[in-house]
């Protein structure tokens, strides 16, 4: 078990460019989550998948954001036409759905995005 | 909707002493889970402890315990015998079955920065 991995760890881009982040969850986990964390704040939920199905999206996820999880394994989060307000740490987490309230999520190291 | 409130932006504690980090929550759900995570300066989120809304006893994990007061909607984290390595940001979070959908997202508070002095 190698844990949740995210690539790249850091991304610097110019405003208006598109960026894509990748998350590889713990292999037996069927759920995958994306969160965004700005400096000094707690993570904010963006979206989550159960297997390949995207079950919930936050209002924070504007039309410029899209996430996929083909084949229920890794996931990608794409931001189109980046804005300076998109600068944040993007965290991925995974969990094994128990069907109940216990939902321990294992987090990756995050991708820090800086939009110039 | 769920809401987590952490009213202590920063806390200081002397090494080897105990410290309590406050967390209050708001939800209309009867079944929910409360979590505490630690985030060191390196950035990774580390799971510490969990309390279910129907658990009758307060959760404990080593030096961590959760003081769960359901009627007051509080879930404070108690760290005993603080160590220098406990210096980090601490987040309280909730998972709830909002509207009958599955327990998915975690809702986090704003966090408390804990500094342990030698």
PDB file of C-alpha atoms in Angstrom:
ATOM      1  CA  UNK A   1       0.000   0.000   0.000  1.00  0.00           C
ATOM      2  CA  UNK A   2       1.751   3.094  -1.255  1.00  0.00           C
ATOM      3  CA  UNK A   3      -0.908   5.591  -0.226  1.00  0.00           C
ATOM      4  CA  UNK A   4      -2.562   8.251  -2.337  1.00  0.00           C
ATOM      5  CA  UNK A   5      -0.257   9.914  -4.840  1.00  0.00           C
ATOM      6  CA  UNK A   6      -0.721  13.166  -6.740  1.00  0.00           C
ATOM      7  CA  UNK A   7       1.119  14.623  -9.685  1.00  0.00           C
ATOM      8  CA  UNK A   8       2.499  17.114 -10.168  1.00  0.00           C
ATOM      9  CA  UNK A   9       3.299  18.340  -6.672  1.00  0.00           C
ATOM     10  CA  UNK A  10       3.678  21.914  -7.851  1.00  0.00           C
ATOM     11  CA  UNK A  11       2.354  23.694 -10.904  1.00  0.00           C
ATOM     12  CA  UNK A  12       2.972  27.276 -11.943  1.00  0.00           C
ATOM     13  CA  UNK A  13       0.974  28.547 -14.865  1.00  0.00           C
ATOM     14  CA  UNK A  14      -0.038  31.762 -16.501  1.00  0.00           C
ATOM     15  CA  UNK A  15      -3.563  33.078 -16.324  1.00  0.00           C
ATOM     16  CA  UNK A  16      -5.688  31.682 -19.107  1.00  0.00           C
ATOM     17  CA  UNK A  17      -3.786  28.417 -19.494  1.00  0.00           C
ATOM     18  CA  UNK A  18      -5.293  24.991 -18.891  1.00  0.00           C
ATOM     19  CA  UNK A  19      -3.876  22.664 -16.245  1.00  0.00           C
ATOM     20  CA  UNK A  20      -4.509  19.021 -15.402  1.00  0.00           C
ATOM     21  CA  UNK A  21      -3.764  17.217 -12.172  1.00  0.00           C
ATOM     22  CA  UNK A  22      -3.671  13.491 -11.579  1.00  0.00           C
ATOM     23  CA  UNK A  23      -4.547  11.471  -8.486  1.00  0.00           C
ATOM     24  CA  UNK A  24      -3.853   7.776  -7.925  1.00  0.00           C
ATOM     25  CA  UNK A  25      -5.884   6.469  -4.985  1.00  0.00           C
ATOM     26  CA  UNK A  26      -5.151   3.534  -2.719  1.00  0.00           C
ATOM     27  CA  UNK A  27      -5.777   0.570  -4.989  1.00  0.00           C
ATOM     28  CA  UNK A  28      -8.688  -1.077  -3.184  1.00  0.00           C
ATOM     29  CA  UNK A  29     -10.527   2.185  -2.485  1.00  0.00           C
ATOM     30  CA  UNK A  30     -13.681   2.708  -4.496  1.00  0.00           C
ATOM     31  CA  UNK A  31     -14.205   6.354  -3.558  1.00  0.00           C
ATOM     32  CA  UNK A  32     -12.112   9.291  -4.660  1.00  0.00           C
ATOM     33  CA  UNK A  33     -12.493  12.916  -3.589  1.00  0.00           C
ATOM     34  CA  UNK A  34     -11.126  16.262  -4.661  1.00  0.00           C
ATOM     35  CA  UNK A  35     -10.780  19.200  -2.284  1.00  0.00           C
ATOM     36  CA  UNK A  36      -9.332  22.682  -2.611  1.00  0.00           C
ATOM     37  CA  UNK A  37      -7.461  24.368   0.212  1.00  0.00           C
ATOM     38  CA  UNK A  38      -6.422  27.995   0.267  1.00  0.00           C
ATOM     39  CA  UNK A  39      -3.850  29.363   2.682  1.00  0.00           C
ATOM     40  CA  UNK A  40      -5.008  29.317   6.292  1.00  0.00           C
ATOM     41  CA  UNK A  41      -8.325  27.637   5.508  1.00  0.00           C
ATOM     42  CA  UNK A  42      -9.728  24.170   5.796  1.00  0.00           C
ATOM     43  CA  UNK A  43     -10.162  22.024   2.685  1.00  0.00           C
ATOM     44  CA  UNK A  44     -13.323  22.668   0.678  1.00  0.00           C
ATOM     45  CA  UNK A  45     -15.061  19.829  -1.092  1.00  0.00           C
ATOM     46  CA  UNK A  46     -15.095  19.934  -4.882  1.00  0.00           C
ATOM     47  CA  UNK A  47     -16.351  16.568  -6.105  1.00  0.00           C
ATOM     48  CA  UNK A  48     -16.260  12.850  -5.483  1.00  0.00           C
ATOM     49  CA  UNK A  49     -16.514   9.578  -7.365  1.00  0.00           C
ATOM     50  CA  UNK A  50     -17.685   6.145  -6.448  1.00  0.00           C
ATOM     51  CA  UNK A  51     -15.892   3.888  -8.860  1.00  0.00           C
ATOM     52  CA  UNK A  52     -16.225   5.732 -12.172  1.00  0.00           C
ATOM     53  CA  UNK A  53     -19.450   7.561 -11.332  1.00  0.00           C
ATOM     54  CA  UNK A  54     -19.235  11.201 -10.267  1.00  0.00           C
ATOM     55  CA  UNK A  55     -21.782  11.331  -7.434  1.00  0.00           C
ATOM     56  CA  UNK A  56     -21.593  14.908  -6.220  1.00  0.00           C
ATOM     57  CA  UNK A  57     -20.186  18.235  -7.350  1.00  0.00           C
ATOM     58  CA  UNK A  58     -19.858  21.356  -5.252  1.00  0.00           C
ATOM     59  CA  UNK A  59     -21.131  24.733  -6.368  1.00  0.00           C
ATOM     60  CA  UNK A  60     -17.469  25.725  -6.138  1.00  0.00           C
ATOM     61  CA  UNK A  61     -16.830  23.595  -9.196  1.00  0.00           C
ATOM     62  CA  UNK A  62     -17.455  26.102 -11.971  1.00  0.00           C
ATOM     63  CA  UNK A  63     -17.793  25.186 -15.621  1.00  0.00           C
ATOM     64  CA  UNK A  64     -14.056  25.651 -16.004  1.00  0.00           C
ATOM     65  CA  UNK A  65     -13.432  22.655 -13.743  1.00  0.00           C
ATOM     66  CA  UNK A  66     -13.912  19.089 -14.867  1.00  0.00           C
ATOM     67  CA  UNK A  67     -12.998  15.843 -13.206  1.00  0.00           C
ATOM     68  CA  UNK A  68     -12.924  12.305 -14.512  1.00  0.00           C
ATOM     69  CA  UNK A  69     -12.229   8.885 -13.156  1.00  0.00           C
ATOM     70  CA  UNK A  70     -12.095   6.522 -16.122  1.00  0.00           C
ATOM     71  CA  UNK A  71     -12.335   2.845 -15.218  1.00  0.00           C
ATOM     72  CA  UNK A  72     -12.685   3.744 -11.552  1.00  0.00           C
ATOM     73  CA  UNK A  73      -8.958   3.941 -10.944  1.00  0.00           C
ATOM     74  CA  UNK A  74      -6.971   7.187 -11.168  1.00  0.00           C
ATOM     75  CA  UNK A  75      -8.656  10.552 -11.527  1.00  0.00           C
ATOM     76  CA  UNK A  76      -7.838  13.775 -13.293  1.00  0.00           C
ATOM     77  CA  UNK A  77      -8.922  17.292 -12.432  1.00  0.00           C
ATOM     78  CA  UNK A  78      -8.690  19.825 -15.237  1.00  0.00           C
ATOM     79  CA  UNK A  79      -8.998  23.570 -14.869  1.00  0.00           C
ATOM     80  CA  UNK A  80      -9.529  25.492 -18.076  1.00  0.00           C
ATOM     81  CA  UNK A  81      -8.691  29.173 -18.566  1.00  0.00           C
ATOM     82  CA  UNK A  82      -7.083  29.442 -15.146  1.00  0.00           C
ATOM     83  CA  UNK A  83      -7.624  32.554 -13.053  1.00  0.00           C
ATOM     84  CA  UNK A  84      -5.514  33.918 -10.219  1.00  0.00           C
ATOM     85  CA  UNK A  85      -8.277  32.922  -7.805  1.00  0.00           C
ATOM     86  CA  UNK A  86      -7.645  29.295  -8.706  1.00  0.00           C
ATOM     87  CA  UNK A  87      -4.305  29.424  -6.897  1.00  0.00           C
ATOM     88  CA  UNK A  88      -4.608  26.889  -4.084  1.00  0.00           C
ATOM     89  CA  UNK A  89      -3.602  23.438  -2.915  1.00  0.00           C
ATOM     90  CA  UNK A  90      -5.670  20.736  -4.606  1.00  0.00           C
ATOM     91  CA  UNK A  91      -6.018  17.700  -2.407  1.00  0.00           C
ATOM     92  CA  UNK A  92      -7.122  14.247  -3.448  1.00  0.00           C
ATOM     93  CA  UNK A  93      -8.373  11.645  -1.000  1.00  0.00           C
ATOM     94  CA  UNK A  94      -9.667   8.100  -1.254  1.00  0.00           C
ATOM     95  CA  UNK A  95     -11.730   5.829   0.949  1.00  0.00           C
ATOM     96  CA  UNK A  96     -13.415   2.456   1.021  1.00  0.00           C
ATOM     97  CA  UNK A  97     -17.171   2.923   1.121  1.00  0.00           C
ATOM     98  CA  UNK A  98     -18.580   1.012   4.077  1.00  0.00           C
ATOM     99  CA  UNK A  99     -22.158   2.054   3.345  1.00  0.00           C
ATOM    100  CA  UNK A 100     -22.317   3.885   6.626  1.00  0.00           C
ATOM    101  CA  UNK A 101     -21.258   7.062   8.298  1.00  0.00           C
ATOM    102  CA  UNK A 102     -17.662   5.971   8.927  1.00  0.00           C
ATOM    103  CA  UNK A 103     -15.765   7.460   6.037  1.00  0.00           C
ATOM    104  CA  UNK A 104     -12.077   7.736   6.827  1.00  0.00           C
ATOM    105  CA  UNK A 105     -10.462   9.455   3.922  1.00  0.00           C
ATOM    106  CA  UNK A 106      -6.764   9.063   3.154  1.00  0.00           C
ATOM    107  CA  UNK A 107      -5.247  12.154   1.649  1.00  0.00           C
ATOM    108  CA  UNK A 108      -2.521  12.609  -0.902  1.00  0.00           C
ATOM    109  CA  UNK A 109       0.250  15.210  -0.589  1.00  0.00           C
ATOM    110  CA  UNK A 110      -1.615  17.691  -2.768  1.00  0.00           C
ATOM    111  CA  UNK A 111      -0.810  19.702  -5.878  1.00  0.00           C
ATOM    112  CA  UNK A 112       0.003  23.336  -5.243  1.00  0.00           C
ATOM    113  CA  UNK A 113      -1.199  25.514  -8.109  1.00  0.00           C
ATOM    114  CA  UNK A 114       0.085  29.032  -8.605  1.00  0.00           C
ATOM    115  CA  UNK A 115      -1.537  31.125 -11.319  1.00  0.00           C
ATOM    116  CA  UNK A 116       0.498  34.150 -12.332  1.00  0.00           C
TER     117      UNK A 116
ATOM    118  CA  UNK B   1     -26.140  21.634   5.232  1.00  0.00           C
ATOM    119  CA  UNK B   2     -23.366  20.853   7.657  1.00  0.00           C
ATOM    120  CA  UNK B   3     -21.143  23.394   9.364  1.00  0.00           C
ATOM    121  CA  UNK B   4     -18.024  23.028  11.493  1.00  0.00           C
ATOM    122  CA  UNK B   5     -16.771  25.862  13.682  1.00  0.00           C
ATOM    123  CA  UNK B   6     -13.322  26.030  15.214  1.00  0.00           C
ATOM    124  CA  UNK B   7     -13.080  29.243  17.212  1.00  0.00           C
ATOM    125  CA  UNK B   8      -9.418  29.031  18.224  1.00  0.00           C
ATOM    126  CA  UNK B   9      -7.167  30.293  15.428  1.00  0.00           C
ATOM    127  CA  UNK B  10      -4.089  29.437  17.483  1.00  0.00           C
ATOM    128  CA  UNK B  11      -3.242  27.589  20.665  1.00  0.00           C
ATOM    129  CA  UNK B  12      -0.028  27.298  22.650  1.00  0.00           C
ATOM    130  CA  UNK B  13       0.889  24.497  25.039  1.00  0.00           C
ATOM    131  CA  UNK B  14       3.943  23.529  27.024  1.00  0.00           C
ATOM    132  CA  UNK B  15       5.570  20.230  26.159  1.00  0.00           C
ATOM    133  CA  UNK B  16       4.177  17.316  28.207  1.00  0.00           C
ATOM    134  CA  UNK B  17       1.002  19.206  29.100  1.00  0.00           C
ATOM    135  CA  UNK B  18      -2.501  18.461  27.818  1.00  0.00           C
ATOM    136  CA  UNK B  19      -4.384  20.726  25.419  1.00  0.00           C
ATOM    137  CA  UNK B  20      -7.996  20.885  24.218  1.00  0.00           C
ATOM    138  CA  UNK B  21      -8.903  22.033  20.719  1.00  0.00           C
ATOM    139  CA  UNK B  22     -12.510  23.127  20.356  1.00  0.00           C
ATOM    140  CA  UNK B  23     -14.942  22.085  17.656  1.00  0.00           C
ATOM    141  CA  UNK B  24     -18.667  22.696  17.380  1.00  0.00           C
ATOM    142  CA  UNK B  25     -20.835  21.414  14.578  1.00  0.00           C
ATOM    143  CA  UNK B  26     -24.252  21.919  13.110  1.00  0.00           C
ATOM    144  CA  UNK B  27     -26.293  19.395  11.179  1.00  0.00           C
ATOM    145  CA  UNK B  28     -29.894  18.336  10.936  1.00  0.00           C
ATOM    146  CA  UNK B  29     -28.897  14.719  10.378  1.00  0.00           C
ATOM    147  CA  UNK B  30     -29.255  12.193  13.175  1.00  0.00           C
ATOM    148  CA  UNK B  31     -26.468  10.004  11.855  1.00  0.00           C
ATOM    149  CA  UNK B  32     -23.108  11.614  11.289  1.00  0.00           C
ATOM    150  CA  UNK B  33     -19.413  11.159  11.883  1.00  0.00           C
ATOM    151  CA  UNK B  34     -16.845  13.534  13.315  1.00  0.00           C
ATOM    152  CA  UNK B  35     -13.180  13.408  12.418  1.00  0.00           C
ATOM    153  CA  UNK B  36     -10.006  15.149  13.436  1.00  0.00           C
ATOM    154  CA  UNK B  37      -7.101  15.547  11.043  1.00  0.00           C
ATOM    155  CA  UNK B  38      -3.604  16.916  11.603  1.00  0.00           C
ATOM    156  CA  UNK B  39      -1.808  18.886   8.907  1.00  0.00           C
ATOM    157  CA  UNK B  40       1.902  19.510   9.574  1.00  0.00           C
ATOM    158  CA  UNK B  41       3.790  22.199   7.705  1.00  0.00           C
ATOM    159  CA  UNK B  42       4.670  19.615   5.068  1.00  0.00           C
ATOM    160  CA  UNK B  43       1.011  19.692   4.011  1.00  0.00           C
ATOM    161  CA  UNK B  44      -0.249  16.114   4.241  1.00  0.00           C
ATOM    162  CA  UNK B  45      -3.521  15.492   6.080  1.00  0.00           C
ATOM    163  CA  UNK B  46      -3.174  12.836   8.763  1.00  0.00           C
ATOM    164  CA  UNK B  47      -6.259  11.143  10.240  1.00  0.00           C
ATOM    165  CA  UNK B  48      -6.250  11.169  14.047  1.00  0.00           C
ATOM    166  CA  UNK B  49      -9.563  10.063  15.484  1.00  0.00           C
ATOM    167  CA  UNK B  50     -13.231   9.386  14.664  1.00  0.00           C
ATOM    168  CA  UNK B  51     -16.492   9.618  16.614  1.00  0.00           C
ATOM    169  CA  UNK B  52     -19.839   8.378  15.365  1.00  0.00           C
ATOM    170  CA  UNK B  53     -22.993  10.159  16.436  1.00  0.00           C
ATOM    171  CA  UNK B  54     -24.404   6.966  17.926  1.00  0.00           C
ATOM    172  CA  UNK B  55     -21.224   5.975  19.749  1.00  0.00           C
ATOM    173  CA  UNK B  56     -21.936   6.041  23.461  1.00  0.00           C
ATOM    174  CA  UNK B  57     -18.338   6.270  24.561  1.00  0.00           C
ATOM    175  CA  UNK B  58     -15.851   8.959  23.699  1.00  0.00           C
ATOM    176  CA  UNK B  59     -13.276   7.840  21.156  1.00  0.00           C
ATOM    177  CA  UNK B  60      -9.636   7.444  22.166  1.00  0.00           C
ATOM    178  CA  UNK B  61      -6.538   6.762  20.072  1.00  0.00           C
ATOM    179  CA  UNK B  62      -3.315   6.760  22.035  1.00  0.00           C
ATOM    180  CA  UNK B  63      -2.681  10.314  23.248  1.00  0.00           C
ATOM    181  CA  UNK B  64      -5.762  11.598  21.406  1.00  0.00           C
ATOM    182  CA  UNK B  65      -9.259  11.565  22.840  1.00  0.00           C
ATOM    183  CA  UNK B  66     -12.450  13.128  21.621  1.00  0.00           C
ATOM    184  CA  UNK B  67     -14.715  14.827  24.151  1.00  0.00           C
ATOM    185  CA  UNK B  68     -18.083  14.306  22.458  1.00  0.00           C
ATOM    186  CA  UNK B  69     -21.034  16.238  23.895  1.00  0.00           C
ATOM    187  CA  UNK B  70     -23.941  15.540  21.581  1.00  0.00           C
ATOM    188  CA  UNK B  71     -26.475  17.858  23.217  1.00  0.00           C
ATOM    189  CA  UNK B  72     -24.045  20.746  22.923  1.00  0.00           C
ATOM    190  CA  UNK B  73     -22.952  19.675  19.435  1.00  0.00           C
ATOM    191  CA  UNK B  74     -19.311  19.776  20.381  1.00  0.00           C
ATOM    192  CA  UNK B  75     -16.469  17.390  19.567  1.00  0.00           C
ATOM    193  CA  UNK B  76     -13.336  18.707  21.187  1.00  0.00           C
ATOM    194  CA  UNK B  77      -9.970  17.049  20.651  1.00  0.00           C
ATOM    195  CA  UNK B  78      -7.828  16.468  23.722  1.00  0.00           C
ATOM    196  CA  UNK B  79      -4.121  15.811  23.234  1.00  0.00           C
ATOM    197  CA  UNK B  80      -2.401  14.528  26.342  1.00  0.00           C
ATOM    198  CA  UNK B  81       1.328  14.770  27.068  1.00  0.00           C
ATOM    199  CA  UNK B  82       2.009  17.157  24.165  1.00  0.00           C
ATOM    200  CA  UNK B  83       5.146  16.614  22.137  1.00  0.00           C
ATOM    201  CA  UNK B  84       7.099  19.036  19.947  1.00  0.00           C
ATOM    202  CA  UNK B  85       6.007  17.017  16.938  1.00  0.00           C
ATOM    203  CA  UNK B  86       2.380  17.837  17.696  1.00  0.00           C
ATOM    204  CA  UNK B  87       2.923  21.378  16.406  1.00  0.00           C
ATOM    205  CA  UNK B  88       0.667  21.561  13.356  1.00  0.00           C
ATOM    206  CA  UNK B  89      -2.698  22.698  12.042  1.00  0.00           C
ATOM    207  CA  UNK B  90      -5.626  20.640  13.328  1.00  0.00           C
ATOM    208  CA  UNK B  91      -8.924  20.314  11.491  1.00  0.00           C
ATOM    209  CA  UNK B  92     -12.264  19.079  12.718  1.00  0.00           C
ATOM    210  CA  UNK B  93     -14.476  17.598  10.008  1.00  0.00           C
ATOM    211  CA  UNK B  94     -17.901  16.022   9.610  1.00  0.00           C
ATOM    212  CA  UNK B  95     -19.484  13.437   7.370  1.00  0.00           C
ATOM    213  CA  UNK B  96     -23.279  13.419   7.286  1.00  0.00           C
ATOM    214  CA  UNK B  97     -25.968  11.773   5.227  1.00  0.00           C
ATOM    215  CA  UNK B  98     -27.476  14.960   3.890  1.00  0.00           C
ATOM    216  CA  UNK B  99     -30.858  14.431   2.279  1.00  0.00           C
ATOM    217  CA  UNK B 100     -30.592  10.684   2.221  1.00  0.00           C
ATOM    218  CA  UNK B 101     -27.621  10.473  -0.120  1.00  0.00           C
ATOM    219  CA  UNK B 102     -24.580   8.477   0.822  1.00  0.00           C
ATOM    220  CA  UNK B 103     -21.964   9.742   3.255  1.00  0.00           C
ATOM    221  CA  UNK B 104     -19.519  11.318   0.885  1.00  0.00           C
ATOM    222  CA  UNK B 105     -17.794  14.609   1.398  1.00  0.00           C
ATOM    223  CA  UNK B 106     -16.147  15.843   4.535  1.00  0.00           C
ATOM    224  CA  UNK B 107     -16.989  19.347   5.705  1.00  0.00           C
ATOM    225  CA  UNK B 108     -13.997  20.930   7.447  1.00  0.00           C
ATOM    226  CA  UNK B 109     -13.605  23.733   9.953  1.00  0.00           C
ATOM    227  CA  UNK B 110     -11.089  26.516   9.524  1.00  0.00           C
ATOM    228  CA  UNK B 111      -8.523  24.823  11.704  1.00  0.00           C
ATOM    229  CA  UNK B 112      -6.491  25.596  14.805  1.00  0.00           C
ATOM    230  CA  UNK B 113      -2.730  26.067  14.726  1.00  0.00           C
ATOM    231  CA  UNK B 114      -1.163  24.331  17.703  1.00  0.00           C
ATOM    232  CA  UNK B 115       2.305  25.319  18.842  1.00  0.00           C
ATOM    233  CA  UNK B 116       4.070  23.178  21.426  1.00  0.00           C
ATOM    234  CA  UNK B 117       6.776  24.962  23.388  1.00  0.00           C
ATOM    235  CA  UNK B 118       9.751  23.074  24.886  1.00  0.00           C
TER     236      UNK B 118
END
